[in-house]
Every structure is written in structure tokens, then in C-alpha cells.
Coordinates of C-alpha atoms and ligand atoms in Angstrom, one line a residue:
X228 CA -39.3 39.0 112.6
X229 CA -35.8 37.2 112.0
X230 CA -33.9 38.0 109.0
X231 CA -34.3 34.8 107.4
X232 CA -37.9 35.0 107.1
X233 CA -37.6 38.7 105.5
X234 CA -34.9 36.9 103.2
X235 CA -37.3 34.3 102.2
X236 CA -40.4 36.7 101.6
X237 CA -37.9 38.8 99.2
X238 CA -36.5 36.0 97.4
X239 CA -40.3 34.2 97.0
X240 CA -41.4 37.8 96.3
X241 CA -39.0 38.4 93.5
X242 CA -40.2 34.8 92.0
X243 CA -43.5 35.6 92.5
X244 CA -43.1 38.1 89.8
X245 CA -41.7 36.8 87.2
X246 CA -44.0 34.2 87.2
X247 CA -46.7 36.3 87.2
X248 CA -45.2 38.7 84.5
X249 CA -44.6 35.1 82.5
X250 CA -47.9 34.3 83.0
X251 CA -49.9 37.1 82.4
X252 CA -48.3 37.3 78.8
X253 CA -49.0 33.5 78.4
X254 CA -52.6 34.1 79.4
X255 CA -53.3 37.1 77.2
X256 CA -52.6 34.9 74.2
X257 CA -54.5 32.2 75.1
X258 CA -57.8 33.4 76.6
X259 CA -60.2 36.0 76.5
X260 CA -60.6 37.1 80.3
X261 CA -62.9 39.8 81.3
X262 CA -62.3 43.0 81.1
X263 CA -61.1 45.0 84.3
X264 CA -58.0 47.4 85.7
X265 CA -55.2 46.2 84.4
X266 CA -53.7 44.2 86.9
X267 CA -50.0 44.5 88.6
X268 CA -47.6 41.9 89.4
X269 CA -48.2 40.5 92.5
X270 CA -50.2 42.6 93.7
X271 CA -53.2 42.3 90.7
X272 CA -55.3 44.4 91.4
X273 CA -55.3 44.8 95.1
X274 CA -53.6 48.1 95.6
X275 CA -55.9 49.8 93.0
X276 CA -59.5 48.5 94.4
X277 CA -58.5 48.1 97.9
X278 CA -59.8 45.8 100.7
X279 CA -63.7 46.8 101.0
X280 CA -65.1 44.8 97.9
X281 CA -68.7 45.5 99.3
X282 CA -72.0 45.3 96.8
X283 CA -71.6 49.1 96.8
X284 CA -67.8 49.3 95.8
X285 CA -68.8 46.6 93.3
X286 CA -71.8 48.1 91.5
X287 CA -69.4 51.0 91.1
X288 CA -66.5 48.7 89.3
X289 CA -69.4 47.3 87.2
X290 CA -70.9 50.9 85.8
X291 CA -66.8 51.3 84.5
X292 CA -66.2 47.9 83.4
X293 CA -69.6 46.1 82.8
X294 CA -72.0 43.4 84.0
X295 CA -69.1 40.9 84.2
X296 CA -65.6 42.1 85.3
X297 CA -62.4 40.4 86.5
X298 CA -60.2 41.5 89.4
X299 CA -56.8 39.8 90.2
X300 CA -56.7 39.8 94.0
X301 CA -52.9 39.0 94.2
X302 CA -52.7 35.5 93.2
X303 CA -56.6 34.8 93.5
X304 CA -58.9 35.5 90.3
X305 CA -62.2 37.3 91.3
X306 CA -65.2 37.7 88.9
X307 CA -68.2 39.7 89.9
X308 CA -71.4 39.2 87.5
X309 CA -73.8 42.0 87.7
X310 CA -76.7 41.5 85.0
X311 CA -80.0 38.8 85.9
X312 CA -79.1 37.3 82.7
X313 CA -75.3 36.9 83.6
X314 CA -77.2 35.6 87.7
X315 CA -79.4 33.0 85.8
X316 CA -76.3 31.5 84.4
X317 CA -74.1 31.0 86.6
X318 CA -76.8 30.1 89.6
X319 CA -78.6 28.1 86.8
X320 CA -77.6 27.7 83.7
X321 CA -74.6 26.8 84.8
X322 CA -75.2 25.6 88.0
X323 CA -73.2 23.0 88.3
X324 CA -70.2 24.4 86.3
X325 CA -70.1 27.3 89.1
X326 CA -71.8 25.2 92.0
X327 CA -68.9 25.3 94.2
X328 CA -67.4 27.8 96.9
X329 CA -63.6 29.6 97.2
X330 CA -62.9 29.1 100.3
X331 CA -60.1 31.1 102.2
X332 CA -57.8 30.9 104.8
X333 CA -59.7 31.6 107.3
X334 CA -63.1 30.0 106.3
X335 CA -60.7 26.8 105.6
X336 CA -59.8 26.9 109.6
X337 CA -63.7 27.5 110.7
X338 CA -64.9 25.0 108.2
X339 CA -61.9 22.1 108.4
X340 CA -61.1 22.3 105.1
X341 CA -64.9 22.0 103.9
X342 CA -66.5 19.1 106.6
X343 CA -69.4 21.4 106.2
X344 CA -72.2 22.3 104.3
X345 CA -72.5 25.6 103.5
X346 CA -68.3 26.3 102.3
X347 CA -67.9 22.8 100.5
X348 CA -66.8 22.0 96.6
X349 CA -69.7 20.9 94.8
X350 CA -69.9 17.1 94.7
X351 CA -70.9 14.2 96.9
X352 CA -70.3 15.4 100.3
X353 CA -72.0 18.7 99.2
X354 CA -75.3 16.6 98.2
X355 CA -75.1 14.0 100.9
X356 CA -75.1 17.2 103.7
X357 CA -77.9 18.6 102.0
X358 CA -79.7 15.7 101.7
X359 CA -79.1 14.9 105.6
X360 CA -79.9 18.1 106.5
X361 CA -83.4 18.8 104.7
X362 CA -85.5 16.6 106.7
X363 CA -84.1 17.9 110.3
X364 CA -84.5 21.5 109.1
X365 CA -85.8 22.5 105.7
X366 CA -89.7 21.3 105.5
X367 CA -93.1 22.3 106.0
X368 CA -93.3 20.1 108.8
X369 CA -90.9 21.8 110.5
X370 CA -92.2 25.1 110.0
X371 CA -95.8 23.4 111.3
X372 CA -94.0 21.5 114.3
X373 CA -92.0 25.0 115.2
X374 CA -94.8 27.3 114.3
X375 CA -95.8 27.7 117.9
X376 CA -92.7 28.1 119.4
X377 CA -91.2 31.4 116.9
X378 CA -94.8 32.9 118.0
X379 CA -94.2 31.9 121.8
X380 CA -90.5 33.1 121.5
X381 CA -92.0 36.6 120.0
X382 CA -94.8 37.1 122.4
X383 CA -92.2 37.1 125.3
X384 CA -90.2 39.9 123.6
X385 CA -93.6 42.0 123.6
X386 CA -94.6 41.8 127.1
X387 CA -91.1 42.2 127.6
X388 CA -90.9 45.3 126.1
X389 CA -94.7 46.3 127.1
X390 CA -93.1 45.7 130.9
X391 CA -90.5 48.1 130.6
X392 CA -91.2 51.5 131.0
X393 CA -88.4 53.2 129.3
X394 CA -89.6 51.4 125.8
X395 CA -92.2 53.5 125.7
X396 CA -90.7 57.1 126.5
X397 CA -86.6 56.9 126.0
X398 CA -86.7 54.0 124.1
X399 CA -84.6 50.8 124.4
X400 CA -82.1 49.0 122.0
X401 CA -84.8 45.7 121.0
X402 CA -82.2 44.0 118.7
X403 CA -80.3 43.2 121.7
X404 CA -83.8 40.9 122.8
X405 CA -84.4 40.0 119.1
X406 CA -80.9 38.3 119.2
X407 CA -81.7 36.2 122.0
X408 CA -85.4 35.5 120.4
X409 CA -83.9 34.2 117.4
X410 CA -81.3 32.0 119.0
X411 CA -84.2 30.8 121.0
X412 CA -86.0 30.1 117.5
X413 CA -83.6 28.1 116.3
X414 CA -81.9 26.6 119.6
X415 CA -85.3 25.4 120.0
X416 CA -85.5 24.1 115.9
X417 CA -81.7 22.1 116.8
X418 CA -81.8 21.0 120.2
X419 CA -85.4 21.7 121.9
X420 CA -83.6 24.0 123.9
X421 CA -83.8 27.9 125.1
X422 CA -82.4 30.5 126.9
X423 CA -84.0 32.0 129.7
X424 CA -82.4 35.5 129.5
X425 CA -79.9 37.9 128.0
X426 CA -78.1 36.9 131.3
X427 CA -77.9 32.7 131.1
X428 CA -74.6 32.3 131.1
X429 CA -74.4 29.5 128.3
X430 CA -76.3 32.2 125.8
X431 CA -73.3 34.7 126.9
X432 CA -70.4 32.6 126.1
X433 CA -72.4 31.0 122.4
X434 CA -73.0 34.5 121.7
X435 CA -69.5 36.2 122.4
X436 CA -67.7 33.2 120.3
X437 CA -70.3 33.1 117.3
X438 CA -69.6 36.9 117.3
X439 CA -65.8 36.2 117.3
X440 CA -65.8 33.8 114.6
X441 CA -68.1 35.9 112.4
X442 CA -65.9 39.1 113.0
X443 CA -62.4 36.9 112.5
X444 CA -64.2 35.4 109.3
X445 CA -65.9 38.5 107.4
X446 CA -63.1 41.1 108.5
X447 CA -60.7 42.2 105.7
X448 CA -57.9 41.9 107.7
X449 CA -56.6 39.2 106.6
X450 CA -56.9 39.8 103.0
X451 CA -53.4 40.2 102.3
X452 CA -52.3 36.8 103.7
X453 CA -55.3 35.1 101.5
X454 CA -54.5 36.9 98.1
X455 CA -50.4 36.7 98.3
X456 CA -49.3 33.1 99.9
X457 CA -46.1 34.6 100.5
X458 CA -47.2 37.3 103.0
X459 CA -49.2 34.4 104.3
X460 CA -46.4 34.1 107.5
X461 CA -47.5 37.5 108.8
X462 CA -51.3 35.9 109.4
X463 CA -49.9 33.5 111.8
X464 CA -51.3 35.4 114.4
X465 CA -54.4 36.3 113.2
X466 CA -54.6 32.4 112.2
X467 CA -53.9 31.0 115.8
X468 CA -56.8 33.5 117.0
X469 CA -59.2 31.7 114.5
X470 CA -57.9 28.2 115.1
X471 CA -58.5 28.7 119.0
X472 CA -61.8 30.7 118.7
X473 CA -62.9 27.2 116.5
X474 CA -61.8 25.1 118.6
X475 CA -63.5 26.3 121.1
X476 CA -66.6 27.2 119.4
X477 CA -67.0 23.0 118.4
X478 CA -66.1 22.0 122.0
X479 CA -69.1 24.2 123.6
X480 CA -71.3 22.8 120.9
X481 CA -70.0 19.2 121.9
X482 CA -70.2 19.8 125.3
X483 CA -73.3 21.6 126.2
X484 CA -75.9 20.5 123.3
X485 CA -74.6 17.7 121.0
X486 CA -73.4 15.2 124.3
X487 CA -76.7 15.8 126.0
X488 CA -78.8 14.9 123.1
X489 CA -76.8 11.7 122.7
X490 CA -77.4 10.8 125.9
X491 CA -81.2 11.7 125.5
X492 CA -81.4 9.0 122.4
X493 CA -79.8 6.3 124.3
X494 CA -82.0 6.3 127.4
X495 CA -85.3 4.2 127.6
X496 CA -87.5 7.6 128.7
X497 CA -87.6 9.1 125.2
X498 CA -89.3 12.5 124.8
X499 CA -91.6 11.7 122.2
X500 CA -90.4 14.8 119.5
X501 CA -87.8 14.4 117.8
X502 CA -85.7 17.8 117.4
X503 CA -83.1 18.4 114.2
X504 CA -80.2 17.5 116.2
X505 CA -81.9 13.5 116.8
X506 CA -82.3 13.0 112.8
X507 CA -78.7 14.2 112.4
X508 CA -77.4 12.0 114.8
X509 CA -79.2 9.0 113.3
X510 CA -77.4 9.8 110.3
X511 CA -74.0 9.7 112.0
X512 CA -75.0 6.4 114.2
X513 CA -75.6 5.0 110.2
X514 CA -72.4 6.0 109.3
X515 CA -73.5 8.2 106.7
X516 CA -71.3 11.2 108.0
X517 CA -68.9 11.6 111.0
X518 CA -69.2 13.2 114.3
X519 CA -67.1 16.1 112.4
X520 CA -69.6 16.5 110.2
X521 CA -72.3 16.7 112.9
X522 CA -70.5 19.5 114.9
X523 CA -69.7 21.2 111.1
X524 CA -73.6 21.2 110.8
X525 CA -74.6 22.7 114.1
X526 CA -71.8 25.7 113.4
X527 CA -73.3 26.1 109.8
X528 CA -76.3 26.8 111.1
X529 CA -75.4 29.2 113.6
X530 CA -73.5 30.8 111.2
X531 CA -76.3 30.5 108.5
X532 CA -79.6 31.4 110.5
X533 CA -79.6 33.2 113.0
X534 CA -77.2 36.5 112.0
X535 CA -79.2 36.6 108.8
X536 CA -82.7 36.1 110.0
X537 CA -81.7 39.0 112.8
X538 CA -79.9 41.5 110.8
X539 CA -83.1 41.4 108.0
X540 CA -85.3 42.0 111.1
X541 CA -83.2 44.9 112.2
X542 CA -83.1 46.3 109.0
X543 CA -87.0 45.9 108.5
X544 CA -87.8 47.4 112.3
X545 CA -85.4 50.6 111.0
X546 CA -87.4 50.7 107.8
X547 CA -90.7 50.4 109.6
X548 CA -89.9 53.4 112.1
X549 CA -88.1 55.6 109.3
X550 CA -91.8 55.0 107.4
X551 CA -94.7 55.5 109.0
X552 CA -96.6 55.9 106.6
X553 CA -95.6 52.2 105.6
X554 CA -96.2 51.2 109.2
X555 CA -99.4 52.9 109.7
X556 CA -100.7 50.5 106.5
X557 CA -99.2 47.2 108.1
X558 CA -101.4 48.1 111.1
X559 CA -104.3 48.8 109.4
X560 CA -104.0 45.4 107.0
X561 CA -103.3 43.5 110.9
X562 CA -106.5 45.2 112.5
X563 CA -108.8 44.9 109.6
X564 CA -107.8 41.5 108.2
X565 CA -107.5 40.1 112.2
X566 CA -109.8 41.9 114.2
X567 CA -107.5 44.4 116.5
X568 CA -105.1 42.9 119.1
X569 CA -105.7 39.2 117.7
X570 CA -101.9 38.2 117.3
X571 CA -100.8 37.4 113.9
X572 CA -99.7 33.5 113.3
X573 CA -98.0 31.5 110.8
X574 CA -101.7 30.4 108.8
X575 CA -102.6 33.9 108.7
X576 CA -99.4 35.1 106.6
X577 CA -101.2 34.0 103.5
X578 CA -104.0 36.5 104.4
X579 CA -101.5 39.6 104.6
X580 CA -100.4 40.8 101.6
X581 CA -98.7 43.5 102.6
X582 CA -97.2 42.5 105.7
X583 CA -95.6 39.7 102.7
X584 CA -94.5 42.9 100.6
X585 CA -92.9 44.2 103.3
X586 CA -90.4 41.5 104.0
X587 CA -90.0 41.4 100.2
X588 CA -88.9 45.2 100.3
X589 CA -86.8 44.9 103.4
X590 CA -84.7 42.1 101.9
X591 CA -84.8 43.9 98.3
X592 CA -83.3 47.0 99.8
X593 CA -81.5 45.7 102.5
X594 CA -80.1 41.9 101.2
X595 CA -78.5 40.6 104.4
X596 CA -76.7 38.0 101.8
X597 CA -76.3 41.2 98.7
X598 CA -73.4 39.3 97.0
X599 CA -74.7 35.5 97.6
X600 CA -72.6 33.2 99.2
X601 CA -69.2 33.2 96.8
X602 CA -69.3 30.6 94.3
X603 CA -66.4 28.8 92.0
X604 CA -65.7 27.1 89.1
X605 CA -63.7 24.1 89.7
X606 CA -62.5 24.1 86.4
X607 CA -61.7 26.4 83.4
X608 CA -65.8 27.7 82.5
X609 CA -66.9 30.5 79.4
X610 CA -69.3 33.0 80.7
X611 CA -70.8 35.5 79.1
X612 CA -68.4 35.3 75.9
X613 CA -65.0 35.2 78.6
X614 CA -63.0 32.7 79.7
X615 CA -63.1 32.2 83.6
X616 CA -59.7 30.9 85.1
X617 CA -60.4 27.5 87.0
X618 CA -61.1 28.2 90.9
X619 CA -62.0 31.8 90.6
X620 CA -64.2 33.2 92.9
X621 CA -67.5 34.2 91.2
X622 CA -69.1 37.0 93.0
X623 CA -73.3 37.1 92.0
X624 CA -73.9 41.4 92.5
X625 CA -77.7 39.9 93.8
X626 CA -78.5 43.6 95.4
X627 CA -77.3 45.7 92.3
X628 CA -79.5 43.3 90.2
X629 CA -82.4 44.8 93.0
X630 CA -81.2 47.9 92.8
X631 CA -80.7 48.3 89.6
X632 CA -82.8 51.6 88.3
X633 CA -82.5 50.1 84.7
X634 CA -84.2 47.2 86.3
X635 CA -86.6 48.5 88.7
X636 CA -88.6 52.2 89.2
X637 CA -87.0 54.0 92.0
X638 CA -85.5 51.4 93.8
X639 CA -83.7 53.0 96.5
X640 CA -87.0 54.1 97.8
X641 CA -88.5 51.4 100.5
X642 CA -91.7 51.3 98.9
X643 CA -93.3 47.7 99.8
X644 CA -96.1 48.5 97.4
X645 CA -94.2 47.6 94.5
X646 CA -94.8 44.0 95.0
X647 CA -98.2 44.5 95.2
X648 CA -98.5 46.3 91.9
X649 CA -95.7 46.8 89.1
X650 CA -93.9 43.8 90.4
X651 CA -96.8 41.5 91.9
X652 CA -95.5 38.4 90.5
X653 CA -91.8 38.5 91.9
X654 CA -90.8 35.9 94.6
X655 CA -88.8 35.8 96.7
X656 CA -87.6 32.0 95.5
X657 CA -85.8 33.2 92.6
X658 CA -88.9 33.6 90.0
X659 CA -87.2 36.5 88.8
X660 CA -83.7 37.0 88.3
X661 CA -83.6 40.5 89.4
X662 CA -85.1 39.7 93.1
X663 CA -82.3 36.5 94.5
X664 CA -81.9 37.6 97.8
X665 CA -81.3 33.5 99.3
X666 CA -80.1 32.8 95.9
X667 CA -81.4 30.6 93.3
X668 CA -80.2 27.0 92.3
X669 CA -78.7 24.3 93.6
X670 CA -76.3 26.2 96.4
X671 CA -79.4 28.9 97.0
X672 CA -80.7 29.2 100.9
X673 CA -82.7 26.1 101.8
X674 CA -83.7 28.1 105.2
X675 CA -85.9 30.0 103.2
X676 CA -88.7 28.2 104.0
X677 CA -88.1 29.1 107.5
X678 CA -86.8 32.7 107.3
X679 CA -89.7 34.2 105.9
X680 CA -92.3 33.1 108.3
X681 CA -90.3 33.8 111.3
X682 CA -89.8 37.6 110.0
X683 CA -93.1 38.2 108.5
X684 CA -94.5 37.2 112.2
X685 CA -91.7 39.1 114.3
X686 CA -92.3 42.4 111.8
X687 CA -95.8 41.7 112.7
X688 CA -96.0 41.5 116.0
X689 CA -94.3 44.4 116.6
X690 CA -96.1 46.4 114.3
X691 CA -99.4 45.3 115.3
X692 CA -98.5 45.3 119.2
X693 CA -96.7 49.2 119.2
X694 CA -96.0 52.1 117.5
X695 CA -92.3 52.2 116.7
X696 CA -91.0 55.5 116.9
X697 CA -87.1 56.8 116.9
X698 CA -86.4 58.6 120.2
X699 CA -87.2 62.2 121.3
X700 CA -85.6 64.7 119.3
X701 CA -85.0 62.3 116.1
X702 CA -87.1 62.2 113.1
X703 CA -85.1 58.8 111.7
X704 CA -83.0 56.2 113.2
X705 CA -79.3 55.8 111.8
X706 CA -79.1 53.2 109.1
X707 CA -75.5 53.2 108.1
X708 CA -74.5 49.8 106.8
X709 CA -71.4 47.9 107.4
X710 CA -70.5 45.2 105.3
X711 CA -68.4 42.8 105.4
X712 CA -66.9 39.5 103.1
X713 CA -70.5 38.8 101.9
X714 CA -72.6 40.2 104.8
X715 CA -74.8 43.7 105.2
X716 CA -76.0 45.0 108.3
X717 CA -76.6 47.8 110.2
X718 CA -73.7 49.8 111.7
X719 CA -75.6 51.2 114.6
X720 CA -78.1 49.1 116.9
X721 CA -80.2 52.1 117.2
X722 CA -82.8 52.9 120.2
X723 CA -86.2 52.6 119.4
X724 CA -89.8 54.1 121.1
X725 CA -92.0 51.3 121.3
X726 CA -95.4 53.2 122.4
X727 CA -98.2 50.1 123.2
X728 CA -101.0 50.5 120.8
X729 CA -104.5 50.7 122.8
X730 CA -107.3 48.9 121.0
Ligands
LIG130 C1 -83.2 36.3 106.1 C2 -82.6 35.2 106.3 C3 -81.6 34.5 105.3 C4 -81.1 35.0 104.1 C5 -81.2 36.4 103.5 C6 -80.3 34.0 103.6 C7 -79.5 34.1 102.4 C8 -78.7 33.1 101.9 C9 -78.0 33.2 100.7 C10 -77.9 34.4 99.8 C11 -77.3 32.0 100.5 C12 -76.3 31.7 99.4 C13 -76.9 31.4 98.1 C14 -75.9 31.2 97.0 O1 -74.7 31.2 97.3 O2 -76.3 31.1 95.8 C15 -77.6 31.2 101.6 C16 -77.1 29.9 101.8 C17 -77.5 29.1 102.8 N1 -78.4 29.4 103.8 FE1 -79.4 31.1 104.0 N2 -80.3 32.9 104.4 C18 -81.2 33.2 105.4 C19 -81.6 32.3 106.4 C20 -81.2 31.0 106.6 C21 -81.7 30.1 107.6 C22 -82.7 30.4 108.6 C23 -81.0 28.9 107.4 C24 -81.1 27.6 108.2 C25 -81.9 27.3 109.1 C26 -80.1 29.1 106.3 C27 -79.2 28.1 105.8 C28 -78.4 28.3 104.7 C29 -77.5 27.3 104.2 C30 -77.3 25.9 104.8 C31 -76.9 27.8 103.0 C32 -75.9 27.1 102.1 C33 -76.5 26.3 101.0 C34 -75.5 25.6 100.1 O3 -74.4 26.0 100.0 O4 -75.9 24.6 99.5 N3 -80.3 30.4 105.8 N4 -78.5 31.8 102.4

């Protein structure tokens, strides 16, 4: 690094606090913040809580400081609500007060600024993506045109797996084959396309970059650059990464599905269905967003629905083989309510309680999402009795308010029963502030409506289809979890026994 640069940082350092001394004495006049560790210059609050703001870390801040607390990340504000009632008003209440995202350095370069959906401020361009994108992806006809295809797409991974030999005795790693199922699923929802194998080249190079941007993006790496500007010099490298793994990431999209299904809608031999990507590019051809906006979409929703959708069925095979007991009852609903070996399909989910509760208690215990997508106030808000600076980030602790025992009788037990009895009428649509695991409001999941049916018929067809089983020698697969900015999955893609079930 050249000595002018070290110069500079000092020199913008030394500003850095005075201002920040000024203004923290200006602020505690003024307003009425909430409460939290009492913040250093600079610095806030950084050095004290550290980089790893998972759900856990936070439901620990929240038992010292309470249901709403303020952390000063350097420069940025970050407020993390903990309590339904506190949920229901910033998702609702206050919805629109709190309706935008922070975004950060990083999520600025994968986003472009906010062209997108899922990381843009509240406001027209927010609505007018949303509003583009329901039709395409967000209906019952959807679910009803692609109904066939997720139980096609799941079918294949069964006489897959019944086909290999190993499954059955060693075991094999499935979420390797679930991750190419659910690209399939929603390749298929986007562009009417699918990969052949884990081997198709095109599937190898989408996968490695979606992987890279999702690592570059939820890492805490670069927290230092995001929270104090001035450090922000020392990212460059880290920022060049993201800019090139983008730019790649839009040009494969461009290249390989996006140009061919423009090319589709301007020949004469049109193929009858209409997949998402044809409505979207309608709306472009209308001039109601740009080609930007097109390629922001298709990364949103490679971002949005397929790591979700596969880490919650990860999580619910690992719950399923750690609880037999549990799994032995999903069979037995499958068998009686079916007839044995009649595969379950999207109709019959309203027949299967249970199979229903256990998706509920897979993304109760294990919220793929547990701290929501991080909202903002664009401008100075009250909540909960405390003033909230303008652009904080508003963290929503949605798997604390699941987890909560105040809230819920022994809730780190995976006990899918509970929706059928003490807490029967919960949803997972946000009836109840204590359950938001796709959010509630105006910014909640729209992919909801797909997400559940696609893992309430993988779960099922893998329950119903073998015994899952952890490997000789083990009583329980490994279910560490690694979070990440706003993300929980497993650590470990464990092996599993799949054992065919004889009728
Ligand atoms: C198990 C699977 C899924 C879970 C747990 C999940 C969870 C969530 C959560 C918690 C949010 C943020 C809510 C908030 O900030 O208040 C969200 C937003 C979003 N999700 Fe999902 N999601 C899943 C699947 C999907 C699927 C399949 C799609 C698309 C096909 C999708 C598309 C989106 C979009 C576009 C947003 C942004 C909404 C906005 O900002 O207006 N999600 N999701």
C-alpha cells in the first residue's frame, strides 16, 4: 500500500472521530435511540459484537438488551426487533415506513445499485417489479401449469437413487441431486428448460458462479469495508472479484437462456406455452422495464428460489432421518391416506396433514430466511417508544420469535405435531406473528406459493419411496448450521441410507 493512501486513511480516520464523538453527543440530546452496548468512535460497536451477527448471536444480544436493540456497525445503524408485536409493526403496521432494504457494498455491485427486485428501496420500481413479476411466477396457475413437472423432476431423483446401489448400504450425499432437481424446477418455471445431469456442462458453470456470488455476497468478509467508508480502499480487491463474478453471472444468463428465448418469440413456429421468461420479456418489449431489469429478475430468482427451497429440503431430510419416529408417521399418513406406493401429487397435499406439519416444523426450526430479508427506514421512523435513525438497517429476529420458549412449548424439539394440536391454526402466511418464516407484508416472499408445494412433494416422495437412515455406525446425521448475512443452512451435506421401501 503507498504511503499516501495510509496518510489519507489516518487523516480521514482522525475526522472520522470527531465527527462521530460530535455527533453522538448531538444525538443523545435529541433522540431517544434504543438501548444497546455503548458504542465506540468509529468503530460503534463492531469490535465488541464482532462479525457473525447470526439469529443465534442476536437472540443472545436481545435476552441483555431487549426485544428491540440498537447496534452501531461503524458508521451504519443496525436495529434488530425480536418480539411478534415489535414483527407485526415493522412488517405491518408500519410497512411502508420500514418497506425498504440497506443495501451494501457488495449487494449494490450484484444488484446495480437496486435494478432488481428483491434489494430495491420501496417505491415505484419496487411495485412495478412485483407487479411484472406475479403473473410469470407467483400464481396458482403456475403452480397448476408446473405441477407436473416438480413431480417429474422428483421422480427422476428416486429411480435415481433406487438405481444406485450404494444408496441403499453406504449411503450417498442426495443434496448434491436435489440441487440439480431444484434448478431443474425452476429452470423449467423461467425458461422451459432442464439439465440432463450433474455433468451438463451449462448446469456446472450456473452452479459454480451462483455459488460464488452467494459466498462473495453473504461472507462477513467484507464487513469492515461496508461499516467504515474509510477502510473501504482495502475492499478493492474483494470488490473487483464481485464485479467480475457479476458480470459474468448476467452474460451467461444473456447468452445461454434470455437470447434464446428472444429469438423463440420472434419466430413464426411458437411453442404454444408460454414460460415466465416470455411474459417478462413482453413487459420489456412494452417498455415497461429495461433489458437490465430483465437480466436483474432472472438473478433474483436464482438467488431467491432455488438456495432456499434446497437448503429447507436439506434441513427437513436431516430432520426426517434424525426422527424416525416422525418419519415412520409421514409414511403411515402416505400409505393409509394413498394406498401404498401411489406417489404423492400436488392435489393430494390438502389430504396430508402431517406431511403439511412437517414442512411447518422444518421451516419453524430450521428458517432458511431466520432474520428476513433486512429491511430500512428511508427516513427518521419511532418504534416501539425509540427513535430509529433514517436508513438503518432493521433486522426482524423471525426464528427467535419461533423459538422463543416464552412463545412456544419446547420449541427446540422438531415436534411437527404441534401444528396439528396446540398450534393448529398457525400458517405459514404470516397468520401469526410468531411463525414469519417468508415474512409478512408488503416485502414478504411471493414464492411461497410455490415453495411449499415443491417441498411438501420432495419430503414426500422420499419418505414415502425409502427409509432414510444415517450411515452404518451413526445414530444421527451432523446438523451443524452455518449462517451467513441473512441465510441458515447446514454446514455438512451429510450421507444418507436410502433403503427402498417394499410394498
Ligand atoms: C423455502 C423457500 C423460501 C423461503 C424460506 C423464503 C423466504 C423469504 C423471506 C424470509 C423473504 C424476505 C421477507 C421480508 O424481508 O420481509 C423472501 C423474499 C423474497 N422471496 Fe422468498 N423464500 C423462499 C422461496 C422463494 C421462491 C421459490 C421464490 C421465487 C420463485 C422466492 C422469491 C422471493 C422474492 C422475489 C423475495 C423478495 C420480495 C420483496 O422484496 O418484495 N422465494 N423470501
Amino acid at each position: 500500500m503507498d504511503l499516501l493512501l495510509v496518510e489519507k486513511v489516518l487523516l480521514s480516520l482522525f475526522l472520522a472521530v470527531v465527527a462521530a464523538i460530535a455527533i453522538s453527543k448531538l444525538r443523545g440530546k435529541r433522540f431517544k435511540l434504543p438501548p444497546g452496548p455503548i458504542p465506540v468512535p468509529v468503530f460503534g460497536n463492531w469490535l465488541q459484537v464482532g462479525d457473525d451477527l447470526n439469529h443465534r448471536n442476536l437472540t443472545d444480544l436481545a435476552k441483555k438488551f431487549g426485544d428491540i436493540f440498537l447496534l452501531r456497525m461503524g458508521q451504519r445503524n443496525l436495529v434488530v426487533v425480536s418480539s411478534p408485536e415489535l414483527a407485526k409493526e415493522v412488517l405491518q403496521t408500519q410497512g411502508v415506513e420500514f418497506g425498504s432494504r440497506t443495501r451494501n457494498v457488495v449487494f449494490d455491485i450484484f444488484t446495480g445499485q437496486g435494478q432488481d427486485m428483491v434489494f430495491t428501496l420501496y417505491g415505484e420500481h419496487w411495485r412495478k417489479m412485483r407487479r411484472i413479476m406475479t403473473v410469470p411466477f407467483f400464481t396458482n396457475k403456475v403452480v397448476q401449469q408446473q405441477r407436473a413437472a416438480w413431480e417429474e423432476e422428483v421422480s427422476l431423483v428416486v429411480e435415481e437413487v433406487k438405481n444406485t446401489p450404494e444408496a441403499s448400504t453406504t449411503g450417498i450425499v442426495l443434496r448434491k441431486r436435489l440441487e440439480l432437481m431444484m434448478y431443474n424446477n425452476m429452470y423449467r418455471i423461467m425458461f422451459n428448460r432442464r439439465f440432463e445431469s450433474l455433468d451438463d456442462p451449462l448446469f456446472v458453470k450456473l452452479r459454480a458462479l451462483n455459488g460464488e456470488r452467494s459466498r462473495l455476497a453473504q461472507s462477513f468478509e467484507y464487513n469492515y469495508g461496508d461499516f467504515i467508508p474509510i477502510l473501504r480502499p482495502f475492499l478493492r480487491g474483494y470488490l473487483k472479484i464481485c464485479e467480475d463474478v457479476k458480470n459474468r453471472r448476467l452474460q451467461l444468463f444473456k447468452d445461454y437462456f434470455i437470447d434464446e428465448r428472444v429469438k423463440k418469440l420472434g419466430s413464426t413456429k411458437a411453442e404454444g406455452f408460454k414460460c415466465a421468461m416470455d411474459h417478462i420479456l413482453e413487459a420489456e418489449k412494452k417498455g415497461e422495464i429495461s433489458e437490465n431489469n430483465v437480466l436483474y429478475i432472472v438473478e433474483n430468482i436464482n438467488v431467491a428460489a432455488i438456495g432456499t427451497t434446497l437448503w429447507s429440503t436439506e434441513w427437513g431430510l436431516a430432520e426426517l432421518v434424525n426422527h424416525p419416529r416422525v418419519q415412520k408417521k409421514l409414511q403411515h399418513e402416505l400409505d393409509t391416506v394413498l394406498g401404498p406406493g401411489v406417489q404423492v401429487t400436488e392435489p393430494d397435499l390438502q389430504k396430508l396433514p402431517y406431511l403439511q406439519a412437517v414442512v411447518k416444523e422444518v421451516l419453524r426450526l430450521r428458517m432458511a430466511i431466520p432474520l428476513l430479508v433486512p429491511h430500512m427506514n428511508l427516513n427518521h421512523a419511532k418504534l416501539g417508544g425509540y427513535d430509529i435513525p433514517a436508513e438503518s438497517k432493521v433486522l426482524v429476529n423471525a426464528w427467535w420469535c419461533a423459538n422463543n420458549p416464552a412463545h412456544w412449548k419446547n420449541p427446540e424439539e422438531f415436534r411437527p405435531e404441534r401444528f396439528l394440536e396446540e398450534e393448529s391454526k398457525v400458517e405459514a402466511n404470516g397468520n401469526d406473528f410468531r411463525y414469519l418464516p417468508f415474512g409478512v407484508g408488503r416485502r414478504s416472499c411471493p414464492g411461497i406459493i410455490l415453495a411449499l408445494p415443491v417441498l411438501a412433494i420432495t419430503l414426500g416422495r422420499l419418505a414415502q419411496n425409502f427409509e432414510l437412515c444415517p450411515p452404518p455406525g451413526q445414530s444421527k446425521i451432523d446438523t451443524t448450521e452455518k449462517g451467513g448475512q441473512f441465510s441458515l443452512f447446514i454446514l455438512n451435506h451429510s450421507t444418507v441410507v436410502l433403503k427402498p421401501r417394499s410394498f
